[in-house]
XYZ file of C-alpha atoms in Angstrom:
124
model
C -33.745 10.565 25.210
C -35.720 12.440 28.036
C -39.022 11.688 28.944
C -41.613 13.564 27.010
C -39.147 13.885 23.911
C -41.317 11.815 21.864
C -44.788 13.375 22.114
C -47.889 11.458 20.581
C -51.249 12.901 19.841
C -54.319 10.726 18.601
C -57.282 12.020 16.486
C -59.656 9.120 16.131
C -62.841 9.509 13.976
C -65.865 7.152 13.135
C -66.260 5.739 9.834
C -70.071 5.565 9.174
C -69.802 4.608 5.493
C -67.799 1.583 6.462
C -69.918 0.623 9.589
C -72.765 -1.792 9.668
C -74.113 -1.551 13.045
C -76.783 -3.816 12.540
C -74.059 -6.554 12.358
C -71.978 -5.169 15.214
C -69.481 -3.654 12.888
C -68.363 -0.387 13.934
C -65.246 1.238 12.136
C -62.657 3.841 13.266
C -59.992 5.634 11.765
C -57.384 7.251 13.779
C -54.368 9.732 13.136
C -51.081 9.798 14.970
C -48.566 12.606 15.123
C -45.379 11.444 16.562
C -43.300 14.918 17.410
C -39.669 14.563 18.352
C -38.871 17.102 21.011
C -35.773 15.556 21.629
C -32.255 16.318 20.273
C -31.450 13.147 18.252
C -33.034 11.442 15.235
C -35.272 8.399 16.307
C -36.621 5.581 14.189
C -40.136 3.664 14.753
C -39.321 0.118 14.641
C -42.567 -1.442 16.018
C -45.942 -0.858 17.701
C -47.897 -2.335 20.141
C -51.637 -1.847 20.510
C -54.267 -2.990 23.304
C -57.746 -2.462 22.201
C -60.587 -2.830 24.279
C -64.436 -2.676 23.349
C -67.345 -1.951 25.571
C -67.965 -5.770 26.013
C -64.607 -6.260 27.574
C -63.013 -7.895 24.812
C -59.292 -7.153 24.329
C -57.413 -7.184 21.130
C -53.513 -7.018 21.197
C -51.924 -5.984 18.211
C -48.392 -5.969 17.631
C -46.201 -5.727 14.428
C -43.030 -3.812 12.533
C -43.531 0.038 11.884
C -46.574 1.675 11.070
C -48.417 1.377 7.683
C -45.700 -0.391 6.320
C -43.285 2.129 7.155
C -40.536 2.336 9.758
C -39.998 6.103 9.683
C -36.902 8.030 10.811
C -37.939 11.310 12.738
C -35.447 14.208 13.043
C -35.323 16.601 15.891
C -37.890 19.050 15.775
C -39.704 16.941 12.893
C -43.004 15.213 13.283
C -44.407 12.138 11.429
C -48.290 11.416 10.831
C -50.046 8.698 9.701
C -53.661 7.218 9.523
C -54.887 3.926 10.059
C -58.142 1.924 11.309
C -59.833 -0.336 13.558
C -63.063 -2.148 13.504
C -64.885 -3.113 16.847
C -68.001 -4.965 17.587
C -69.241 -2.384 19.955
C -69.852 1.272 19.024
C -67.367 2.232 21.965
C -63.706 1.322 22.574
C -60.483 2.439 23.836
C -57.047 2.185 22.638
C -53.655 2.499 23.988
C -50.145 1.264 23.347
C -46.608 1.927 22.467
C -43.884 2.471 19.946
C -40.440 0.574 20.217
C -37.969 3.400 18.865
C -34.301 3.417 18.388
C -31.915 6.160 19.006
C -29.316 6.894 16.590
C -26.866 4.791 18.692
C -29.037 1.432 18.405
C -30.470 1.752 22.046
C -34.207 1.155 22.155
C -36.917 2.564 24.131
C -40.623 2.696 24.285
C -42.753 5.843 23.844
C -45.915 5.233 25.306
C -49.227 6.141 23.539
C -51.977 7.347 25.922
C -55.445 5.540 25.967
C -57.743 7.158 23.708
C -61.516 6.724 23.311
C -63.164 5.368 19.816
C -66.841 6.204 19.926
C -69.854 7.020 17.699
C -70.267 10.903 17.555
C -72.629 11.958 20.172
C -72.820 8.627 21.905
C -71.048 9.920 24.986
C -70.462 13.336 26.200
């Protein structure tokens, strides 16, 4: 797999209806799209997230697959899912990686660039 063969985009959004700011409870959803720009099928095996809130509190999350799935992604195809996270502050940052396997079973890491979680209009 060449660098850049797996392209990951993120789209976070604040869920006001599930948040309780008076209790320092801010909920965000994020939609991830994983595009396979390579020439072989890959499978997403596991994920690792590092989530940092505005107080510097760091939460690490690791687990098998995403949203209960370990999707196979063929060349030229994409896989999209939505998940969520709650923070104690109105701003935070997430970054991480997916462990993926090639058809021959070799593993590789697909990095997920840092993205901001923030209430709308809080940060320009």
